[in-house]
Amino acid sequence: MQMLGEFKLPHFFNYPPYFTLQPVRDTREKQIQLWKELILDYCRTQKVFVIGLDEDFQLFSNPAIERSLSHESREAFLSALVLEGRAEWLDKGHRKCLILWHRIQDWADLILHFVKENGLEDSVMTVEEIRSGVESRGTELHGMDRTILMRALKLLEHKGKLAIFKGTSADDEGVKFSI
Amino acid sequence: MAGNFLPVAKLTANGRPVLESGEVECSLLSTVDLSSEDLPAFPHLKSGLLILTTHRLLWLPSDTNTPSIITAVYIPLSTIQHIFSTKKSIKSMFHSPRIRFQVSTTPEGQVSEKGLKSLVITLVLRGKMDTDSFLGKFWDAWRGRAWEASGLATESGSGSGSREVSESLAVKMPVVGVSGILRKEQEMWESTDKSLQDAFQDLNALMSKAKEMVVLAERMRLKLLSGSNNQTSGTNDDDMGTKEEMQDWLLSVGIASPVTKESAGALYHQQLSRQLADFVKKPLERAGGMINLIDIYCLFNRARGTELISPDDLRQACSLWEKFDTPVMLRKFDSGVMVIQNKTHSDDEVFSRIRSFVSKSDALRTGISASDAAMTLGVAPAMAKEYLLAAEGKGLLCRDVSPDGFRFYINLFPEISPDDRYLVKDHGIYSMWISAVSSS
């Protein structure tokens, strides 16, 4: 079976019509479903948070059969993800798409779980520390997209689980957990 | 029964009269009654379609679709002894116009050329129409004695359907054997020369000569046919090919009696529709049950010769098929392409052929184009594309648009498990596709 880096590709990745947006409704719905799942799985395993529509994205072309997705079909598949709440457009022109393989709520839960695991219930961390600190190493939080992290933290702040404050250094913000 | 007195007229499946060789329609009138005051037993035929041809006066029941006890009948013009002129009187102004004529009959009252007795038949023209012009045409047709010229109508009085009449579309083949041609050949040479010269004198003459041209073409065709039979050993395939082509070409020349606005008047589209339904039968067979409207337009007009019809007339004639019980129908594809197809023609059969075609190893791997399908299905590429698009719409195929072109593959999307994208069911079309692709 074909591999894309460490990602195992399904058989139908070599099926040329998979790369043409199908006009017939039933067929198109199935095609979109397959693409949505493949994009989410690929992004999760490869830790891809943002897909740029105009940039080369490995999953969107298959050199083996010389097929690649048109701009129109890329947008169609990503829009389907946006509609499901599994992605968000970062700009009005639909050029960059944030992929949420975990929803914001799930990310927030992951953060809470991480805090409890490490006994950080009442401590203070910077946002950067959560993303790249020693504590988060080996968890899904490690290396996560800052935009998504901030969104998850804001959600928790809203629920009163923590407080975000401006840190001493200008470029970073601090988080005070209070669970 | 009308058949006891009048011979029964043969009709095509679509309600058009089967004309004899050389017979041409002159005028059509609707809602005409036919009766005779002389003989009480003579049937009173009410409100039918009256067709005047060069040979006969046909009366058809108005609704030919429902099988009724009243059948279509005809009166050979050769049996007519006299046509009475219409009386102009105050009384006639308030009546529907009537036309009376005298025919010869047998003592039993059967209309026959050799009959010794005679009978006056009355036509009552109930529709709004120009009686005088019809009467004029009637006179012309009767005086024209076209039945004598064709040399076949000698027994038309007594013979009702006993004669062999070619039923193949409106193209008529004179029933003459090889010996007949040889016998007539000498006089043909002379008359051919003459008719060619006469034909171009003026348009009116050309119209009247068109019929002879058709006969000439058919005779040539027959001659070719007999020629190829006689010397099969001597001719090579190429020669035969051109001869067959020539035959086809000649065969497509003539509708001997095209329905025209002039002859049919208000009944034009209705009669045209029926004639067209008869005509398309053969081309449809050859094209595998479906044919492009444009192709039919060309074929039909070529067969009509000088009496060309407009595309709009063709459309109207086709759309009238819904009202008659014709075996053919007009079909519009989603793309806007219009075709004529047999009602019995089923897409399912074509789809199953497409399915088996795209399931072959090569087609699984590389897909099929419209021209591939055209060759396999034996239809025109444009037609094949319509079929493929229809099959796509049914979920049988899906498309692949790439720099290499527009191709169709068998639809594998429904085969892929939504829960496990790596799962391949054994013996399915999906696993067949995988093995076809991996073997390349």
XYZ file of C-alpha atoms in Angstrom:
619
model
C 0.000 0.000 0.000
C 1.129 3.489 -0.838
C 2.620 5.621 1.929
C 2.822 9.366 2.294
C 5.647 9.771 4.781
C 4.423 7.675 7.677
C 0.839 7.957 6.632
C -0.758 4.905 5.126
C -2.841 5.875 2.124
C -6.024 4.029 1.227
C -6.360 2.161 -2.078
C -8.762 4.672 -3.514
C -6.062 7.325 -3.407
C -5.004 5.886 -6.768
C -8.534 6.085 -8.192
C -8.500 9.005 -10.656
C -12.145 10.101 -10.131
C -11.271 10.618 -6.457
C -9.428 13.738 -7.613
C -12.280 15.141 -9.726
C -15.131 16.791 -7.915
C -18.096 14.609 -8.854
C -21.179 16.399 -10.177
C -23.724 13.753 -9.222
C -25.036 14.399 -5.728
C -24.895 10.951 -4.146
C -21.471 10.256 -5.549
C -20.218 13.668 -4.518
C -21.478 13.283 -0.961
C -19.609 10.011 -0.599
C -16.514 11.535 -2.141
C -16.612 14.526 0.207
C -17.093 12.210 3.182
C -14.003 10.232 2.233
C -11.944 13.368 1.725
C -13.022 14.898 5.028
C -11.926 11.849 6.983
C -8.701 11.515 5.079
C -7.798 15.189 5.643
C -8.549 15.000 9.396
C -6.635 11.747 9.868
C -3.699 12.949 7.866
C -3.531 16.249 9.748
C -3.801 14.500 13.122
C -1.003 12.045 12.456
C 1.195 14.592 10.691
C 0.366 17.422 13.122
C -0.797 19.753 10.376
C -2.861 22.633 11.716
C -3.158 24.959 8.769
C -3.699 24.107 5.121
C -2.981 26.822 2.604
C -5.074 26.377 -0.514
C -2.527 27.889 -2.823
C 0.414 26.044 -1.337
C 1.533 22.555 -2.157
C -0.119 20.129 0.147
C 1.065 16.574 -0.177
C -2.318 14.983 0.330
C -3.930 16.983 -2.453
C -1.918 15.487 -5.260
C -0.953 12.011 -6.310
C 2.097 11.932 -8.574
C 1.658 8.190 -9.095
C -1.450 8.732 -11.218
C -0.642 12.344 -12.130
C -3.756 13.750 -10.553
C -4.230 16.634 -8.182
C -7.183 18.472 -6.754
C -8.276 21.671 -8.414
C -8.613 24.811 -6.322
C -12.361 24.475 -6.563
C -12.421 20.962 -5.173
C -9.941 21.785 -2.373
C -12.241 24.547 -1.305
C -15.265 22.272 -1.559
C -13.728 19.605 0.708
C -12.424 22.099 3.265
C -15.737 23.972 3.244
C -17.423 20.701 4.086
C -15.114 20.410 7.095
C -15.859 24.022 8.094
C -19.562 23.260 7.901
C -19.060 20.389 10.338
C -17.090 22.562 12.735
C -13.915 20.587 12.052
C -12.139 23.480 10.346
C -12.223 27.249 10.134
C -11.290 29.700 7.450
C -8.567 32.005 8.691
C -9.337 34.689 6.119
C -12.278 35.898 4.127
C -10.682 34.893 0.833
C -10.638 31.225 1.921
C -6.925 30.850 1.325
C -5.923 29.429 4.668
C -7.830 26.861 6.623
C -7.385 25.892 10.256
C -7.954 22.196 10.718
C -9.534 21.170 14.002
C -9.052 17.452 14.229
C -9.950 18.005 17.879
C -12.724 20.474 18.391
C -11.884 23.464 20.650
C -13.887 21.832 23.447
C -11.800 18.658 23.109
C -8.594 20.660 23.185
C -9.802 22.378 26.357
C -10.475 18.983 27.921
C -6.993 17.859 26.933
C -5.528 20.899 28.663
C -7.493 20.195 31.847
C -6.355 16.590 31.757
C -2.741 17.717 31.273
C -2.984 20.144 34.220
C -4.365 17.449 36.505
C -1.778 14.878 35.420
C 1.039 17.213 36.252
C -0.397 18.629 39.474
C -0.476 22.148 38.106
C -3.956 22.957 39.472
C -2.914 26.181 41.120
C 0.233 27.096 39.308
C 1.155 29.640 36.642
C 2.464 28.831 33.151
C 3.117 30.814 30.030
C 1.284 29.929 26.863
C 4.568 29.039 25.199
C 5.394 26.681 28.075
C 2.212 24.726 27.441
C 3.087 24.373 23.757
C 6.744 23.602 24.040
C 7.652 23.087 27.695
C 9.101 19.957 29.260
C 5.801 19.088 30.896
C 3.829 18.826 27.666
C 6.402 16.736 25.876
C 4.875 13.502 24.667
C 1.307 14.811 24.835
C -0.830 16.079 22.021
C -0.430 19.590 23.383
C 3.204 19.595 22.422
C 3.766 21.732 19.352
C 0.120 22.587 18.928
C -1.033 25.596 16.960
C -0.990 28.770 19.009
C -4.269 30.032 17.616
C -6.049 26.872 18.622
C -4.369 26.874 22.046
C -5.461 30.444 22.727
C -9.011 29.596 21.681
C -9.075 26.633 24.042
C -7.630 28.684 26.908
C -10.180 31.439 26.343
C -12.931 28.874 26.502
C -11.591 27.646 29.861
C -11.234 31.217 31.111
C -14.840 31.755 30.214
C -15.717 28.778 32.362
C -13.634 30.185 35.231
C -11.038 27.418 35.166
C -8.125 29.802 34.626
C -7.145 33.391 34.114
C -5.092 34.762 31.284
C -2.919 37.765 31.989
C -0.256 39.773 30.286
C 3.122 38.438 31.275
C 6.225 40.366 32.191
C 7.744 39.852 28.782
C 5.817 41.602 26.045
C 5.629 38.679 23.676
C 4.013 36.148 25.897
C 0.967 35.718 28.039
C 0.640 33.927 31.309
C -1.988 31.481 32.500
C -3.072 31.070 36.075
C -4.896 27.776 36.594
C -7.568 27.594 39.270
C -9.267 24.233 38.999
C -69.805 -3.304 -42.832
C -68.310 -0.783 -45.144
C -65.949 -3.416 -46.450
C -68.790 -5.126 -48.297
C -69.217 -2.165 -50.546
C -65.884 -0.462 -50.477
C -62.417 -2.026 -50.474
C -60.538 -1.768 -47.199
C -57.560 0.585 -47.226
C -54.301 -0.550 -45.716
C -52.808 1.732 -43.095
C -49.348 1.886 -41.637
C -48.807 1.314 -37.943
C -49.021 5.052 -37.474
C -52.284 5.594 -39.279
C -50.959 6.735 -42.609
C -52.404 5.150 -45.736
C -50.134 2.692 -47.500
C -49.826 4.183 -50.956
C -49.342 2.265 -54.154
C -46.371 2.764 -56.338
C -46.620 6.110 -58.031
C -49.517 7.244 -55.938
C -49.325 10.770 -54.530
C -51.597 12.526 -52.072
C -53.310 15.604 -53.436
C -55.538 16.871 -50.684
C -56.657 16.088 -47.175
C -59.905 17.109 -45.562
C -61.121 16.454 -42.049
C -64.687 15.792 -40.819
C -66.092 14.448 -44.028
C -69.142 12.164 -44.207
C -69.416 9.569 -46.936
C -72.723 7.977 -47.807
C -75.007 6.999 -50.639
C -78.651 7.821 -50.969
C -79.259 5.223 -53.678
C -78.631 2.178 -51.561
C -80.129 1.957 -48.071
C -77.666 -0.708 -46.998
C -74.706 1.414 -47.957
C -72.879 2.467 -44.772
C -73.094 6.014 -43.580
C -69.516 6.891 -42.774
C -69.445 9.853 -40.467
C -66.889 12.556 -39.806
C -63.710 10.983 -41.049
C -60.527 12.056 -42.716
C -60.768 12.199 -46.500
C -57.576 11.815 -48.492
C -57.547 12.414 -52.195
C -54.664 10.801 -54.017
C -53.877 10.513 -57.670
C -55.323 6.986 -57.588
C -57.925 6.832 -54.893
C -60.279 8.580 -52.591
C -59.540 7.309 -49.082
C -61.804 7.662 -46.095
C -60.223 7.113 -42.675
C -62.066 7.092 -39.368
C -61.098 10.236 -37.474
C -59.546 8.411 -34.561
C -57.324 5.709 -35.938
C -55.791 4.970 -32.574
C -58.785 3.275 -31.065
C -59.609 0.121 -32.935
C -63.155 0.676 -34.049
C -65.459 -1.427 -36.152
C -65.304 1.201 -38.846
C -62.241 0.568 -40.948
C -60.516 2.771 -43.433
C -61.928 2.345 -46.922
C -61.216 3.706 -50.346
C -62.827 4.320 -53.707
C -60.548 3.813 -56.708
C -60.751 6.847 -58.948
C -60.904 4.437 -61.865
C -64.388 3.383 -60.815
C -65.702 6.918 -60.951
C -67.934 7.483 -63.935
C -68.964 11.033 -63.319
C -68.473 13.873 -60.873
C -71.503 16.108 -60.521
C -70.918 19.803 -60.340
C -72.181 21.466 -57.185
C -75.527 23.151 -57.441
C -75.508 26.762 -56.498
C -78.770 27.462 -54.785
C -80.107 29.349 -51.813
C -80.597 26.044 -50.052
C -76.989 25.024 -50.402
C -75.885 28.132 -48.581
C -77.317 26.833 -45.358
C -76.119 23.303 -45.773
C -72.677 21.891 -45.407
C -71.174 21.687 -48.880
C -71.780 18.415 -50.686
C -69.947 16.714 -53.504
C -71.660 13.941 -55.422
C -70.176 11.512 -57.852
C -71.149 8.330 -59.591
C -69.219 5.089 -59.340
C -69.680 1.766 -61.061
C -70.609 -1.195 -58.896
C -71.333 -4.859 -59.135
C -74.995 -5.903 -58.905
C -74.458 -6.461 -55.158
C -73.427 -2.856 -54.763
C -69.711 -3.469 -54.403
C -67.650 -0.689 -55.922
C -65.865 -2.138 -58.939
C -64.411 -0.901 -62.166
C -66.054 -3.635 -64.170
C -69.387 -3.198 -62.447
C -72.449 -2.845 -64.614
C -74.580 -0.945 -62.168
C -73.818 2.464 -60.819
C -74.225 4.289 -57.564
C -74.169 7.921 -56.548
C -72.007 8.667 -53.544
C -72.314 11.869 -51.568
C -69.549 13.537 -49.619
C -70.608 15.993 -46.964
C -67.847 18.419 -46.065
C -68.553 19.558 -42.546
C -65.361 21.423 -41.782
C -64.637 24.954 -42.873
C -62.831 24.427 -46.119
C -62.579 25.510 -49.658
C -64.950 23.179 -51.417
C -64.281 24.534 -54.851
C -60.566 24.024 -54.669
C -61.085 20.486 -53.448
C -63.495 19.830 -56.262
C -60.925 21.186 -58.655
C -58.271 18.865 -57.311
C -60.740 16.011 -57.435
C -61.421 16.721 -61.081
C -57.713 17.008 -61.856
C -56.890 13.746 -60.137
C -59.730 11.933 -61.861
C -58.867 13.340 -65.253
C -55.166 12.742 -64.676
C -55.730 8.975 -64.843
C -52.497 8.372 -62.972
C -53.519 4.795 -62.210
C -53.205 3.920 -65.865
C -49.719 5.327 -66.035
C -48.467 3.168 -63.215
C -49.869 0.128 -64.975
C -50.658 -1.564 -61.734
C -54.042 -0.238 -60.910
C -55.976 -2.195 -63.508
C -57.681 -4.359 -60.949
C -57.917 -1.848 -58.205
C -61.677 -2.050 -58.227
C -62.106 -5.639 -57.168
C -58.817 -6.318 -55.460
C -58.902 -5.238 -51.874
C -55.512 -5.762 -50.388
C -54.745 -8.775 -52.543
C -51.981 -6.868 -54.244
C -48.554 -6.894 -52.748
C -47.920 -3.433 -51.414
C -44.535 -2.717 -50.025
C -44.948 -1.710 -46.436
C -41.474 -0.450 -45.894
C -41.782 3.212 -44.928
C -43.033 5.487 -47.591
C -40.354 4.467 -50.018
C -42.048 2.407 -52.626
C -40.441 -0.224 -54.775
C -42.176 -1.089 -57.970
C -42.826 -4.780 -58.021
C -40.935 -5.570 -61.168
C -38.615 -8.477 -61.625
C -35.336 -8.523 -63.501
C -37.123 -9.525 -66.686
C -39.472 -6.620 -66.264
C -36.577 -4.218 -66.166
C -34.982 -5.680 -69.253
C -38.245 -5.442 -71.119
C -38.756 -1.874 -70.168
C -35.209 -0.794 -70.515
C -35.502 0.227 -74.119
C -38.395 2.561 -73.587
C -36.768 3.727 -70.403
C -33.763 5.110 -72.237
C -36.005 7.222 -74.349
C -38.331 8.370 -71.637
C -35.522 9.047 -69.173
C -33.957 11.439 -71.551
C -37.234 13.169 -72.036
C -38.126 13.400 -68.377
C -34.753 14.865 -67.538
C -35.295 17.586 -70.086
C -38.868 18.243 -69.049
C -37.954 18.304 -65.396
C -36.012 21.498 -65.600
C -38.446 23.494 -67.661
C -40.168 24.998 -64.712
C -40.626 24.296 -61.062
C -44.138 23.028 -61.374
C -43.040 20.549 -63.930
C -40.162 19.578 -61.674
C -42.572 18.732 -58.899
C -44.558 16.483 -61.154
C -41.387 14.904 -62.430
C -40.051 14.283 -58.938
C -42.162 11.187 -58.759
C -40.652 9.848 -61.929
C -37.199 10.624 -60.628
C -37.928 8.511 -57.603
C -39.108 5.682 -59.809
C -36.009 6.062 -61.899
C -33.798 5.892 -58.826
C -35.571 2.806 -57.636
C -35.238 1.136 -60.968
C -31.537 1.858 -60.971
C -31.329 0.376 -57.527
C -33.075 -2.771 -58.618
C -30.808 -3.039 -61.560
C -27.757 -2.764 -59.373
C -29.217 -5.420 -57.139
C -29.812 -7.848 -59.967
C -26.425 -7.073 -61.441
C -24.650 -8.010 -58.254
C -26.632 -11.236 -58.016
C -25.737 -12.301 -61.504
C -22.015 -11.890 -61.257
C -21.147 -12.481 -57.643
C -18.090 -14.485 -58.562
C -16.643 -11.742 -60.702
C -16.960 -8.819 -58.329
C -14.555 -8.133 -55.555
C -15.516 -6.843 -52.131
C -14.724 -3.265 -52.896
C -17.020 -3.291 -55.855
C -19.778 -4.811 -53.788
C -19.241 -2.183 -51.134
C -19.766 0.686 -53.510
C -22.790 -1.014 -54.984
C -24.369 -1.434 -51.584
C -23.594 2.145 -50.793
C -25.190 3.210 -54.018
C -28.244 1.137 -53.209
C -28.594 2.668 -49.782
C -28.143 6.038 -51.260
C -30.806 5.484 -53.852
C -33.118 3.954 -51.336
C -32.958 7.050 -49.194
C -34.005 9.281 -52.046
C -37.659 8.904 -52.201
C -40.711 9.504 -50.194
C -43.033 9.319 -53.172
C -45.826 11.285 -51.575
C -44.509 13.751 -49.018
C -47.066 15.415 -46.790
C -47.087 19.082 -47.698
C -48.810 22.145 -46.359
C -50.503 22.445 -49.719
C -52.083 19.022 -49.734
C -52.802 18.604 -46.054
C -53.633 22.135 -45.011
C -54.685 22.271 -41.389
C -53.907 18.596 -41.010
C -50.315 19.232 -42.046
C -48.501 18.643 -38.777
C -50.688 15.741 -37.816
C -50.113 13.926 -41.092
C -46.453 14.885 -41.188
C -46.098 13.415 -37.737
C -47.559 10.111 -38.878
C -45.454 10.015 -42.008
C -42.357 10.730 -39.957
C -43.209 7.962 -37.528
C -43.353 5.537 -40.443
C -40.168 6.888 -41.901
C -37.929 6.720 -38.817
C -38.489 2.997 -38.349
C -35.665 1.904 -40.642
C -33.021 4.492 -39.665
C -33.778 3.730 -36.025
C -33.180 0.043 -36.540
C -29.872 0.786 -38.160
C -28.821 3.162 -35.388
C -29.603 0.759 -32.576
C -32.842 2.193 -31.283
C -31.847 5.827 -30.855
C -31.004 8.511 -33.349
C -30.141 12.177 -33.163
C -32.895 14.579 -34.207
C -30.499 16.393 -36.510
C -29.650 13.182 -38.332
C -33.324 12.458 -38.858
C -33.866 15.973 -40.120
C -31.248 15.410 -42.806
C -32.456 11.927 -43.748
C -36.076 12.948 -43.814
C -35.516 16.000 -45.962
C -33.318 14.070 -48.341
C -36.065 11.521 -48.728
C -38.586 14.272 -49.339
C -36.518 15.680 -52.143
C -37.983 19.039 -53.064
C -40.637 19.378 -50.380
C -38.275 20.357 -47.556
C -39.576 20.932 -44.080
C -38.277 23.383 -41.508
C -36.623 22.240 -38.265
C -39.564 23.692 -36.422
C -42.016 21.574 -38.417
C -39.964 18.523 -37.487
C -40.064 19.460 -33.811
C -43.818 19.924 -33.979
C -44.314 16.675 -35.820
C -42.264 14.872 -33.177
C -44.063 16.473 -30.294
C -47.389 15.326 -31.755
C -46.316 11.716 -31.283
C -47.404 11.923 -27.676
C -50.980 12.190 -28.882
C -50.848 9.229 -31.257
C -50.026 5.709 -30.352
C -46.692 5.634 -32.150
C -43.910 3.168 -31.426
C -41.376 6.018 -31.372
C -40.869 8.973 -29.081
C -38.944 12.204 -28.792
C -36.528 12.348 -25.916
C -34.624 15.270 -24.524
C -31.438 14.637 -22.613
C -30.433 16.811 -19.673
C -27.782 18.347 -21.860
C -30.477 19.537 -24.277
C -29.649 17.034 -27.011
C -32.819 15.688 -28.574
C -33.135 12.225 -29.998
C -35.774 9.955 -31.426
C -35.968 6.540 -29.881
C -38.141 3.460 -29.931
C -40.508 3.280 -27.016
C -39.320 -0.257 -26.443
C -35.744 0.941 -26.351
C -34.566 0.616 -22.783
C -31.719 2.470 -21.216
C -31.236 -0.374 -18.771
C -30.020 -2.618 -21.524
C -27.512 0.016 -22.643
C -26.467 0.627 -19.053
C -25.801 -3.045 -18.470
C -23.621 -3.064 -21.591
C -21.754 -0.028 -20.299
C -21.379 -1.715 -16.915
C -19.833 -4.827 -18.380
C -17.614 -2.694 -20.586
C -16.197 -0.583 -17.740
C -15.733 -3.679 -15.603
C -13.131 -5.057 -17.969
C -9.576 -4.985 -16.724
C -8.343 -2.291 -19.110
C -11.314 -0.022 -18.582
C -10.995 -0.438 -14.811
C -7.434 0.781 -15.000
C -7.690 3.616 -17.503
C -11.389 4.409 -17.703
C -13.285 4.942 -20.950
C -13.824 7.930 -23.174
C -16.922 8.761 -25.173
C -15.284 7.469 -28.350
C -14.392 4.149 -26.684
C -18.005 3.777 -25.682
C -19.166 4.791 -29.160
C -17.182 1.941 -30.687
C -18.371 -0.615 -28.183
C -22.011 0.417 -28.274
C -22.019 1.046 -32.012
C -23.467 4.544 -31.757
C -22.261 8.034 -32.627
C -19.761 9.555 -30.150
C -22.141 12.380 -29.228
C -24.786 9.777 -28.504
C -22.337 7.669 -26.510
C -21.487 10.666 -24.380
C -25.153 11.173 -23.580
C -25.371 7.555 -22.503
C -22.279 7.904 -20.337
C -23.595 11.055 -18.709
C -26.919 9.344 -18.100
C -25.086 6.388 -16.572
C -23.128 8.800 -14.411
C -26.374 10.374 -13.267
C -27.561 6.934 -12.245
C -24.455 6.454 -10.142
C -23.055 3.768 -12.393
C -20.034 5.777 -13.497
C -18.013 8.676 -12.253
C -15.835 11.092 -14.098
C -12.176 11.902 -14.208
C -11.231 15.266 -15.658
C -7.531 15.686 -16.199
C -5.142 17.109 -18.749
C -5.461 13.726 -20.481
C -9.119 14.363 -21.168
C -12.546 13.503 -19.916
C -12.885 9.853 -18.947
C -15.360 7.726 -17.117
C -14.642 5.039 -14.538
C -16.903 2.603 -12.838
C -18.235 4.194 -9.679
C -16.303 2.743 -6.742
C -17.433 5.279 -4.180
C -20.365 3.225 -2.889
C -18.029 0.230 -2.508
C -15.711 1.965 -0.085
C -16.628 1.308 3.511
C -17.393 4.574 5.333
C -16.132 3.156 8.649
C -12.840 1.699 7.530
C -11.287 3.209 4.483
C -8.649 0.487 4.247
C -11.211 -2.291 4.169
C -11.557 -4.086 0.851
C -14.398 -6.544 0.524
C -13.465 -9.752 -1.248
C -14.850 -10.378 -4.728
C -16.319 -6.898 -5.034
C -15.726 -4.543 -7.931
C -13.414 -2.579 -5.637
C -11.102 -5.555 -5.156
C -11.277 -6.227 -8.912
C -10.188 -2.678 -9.532
C -7.311 -2.970 -7.054
C -6.016 -6.105 -8.719
C -6.387 -4.548 -12.179
C -4.446 -1.483 -11.108
C -1.730 -3.387 -9.278
C -1.189 -5.773 -12.188
C -0.223 -2.921 -14.498
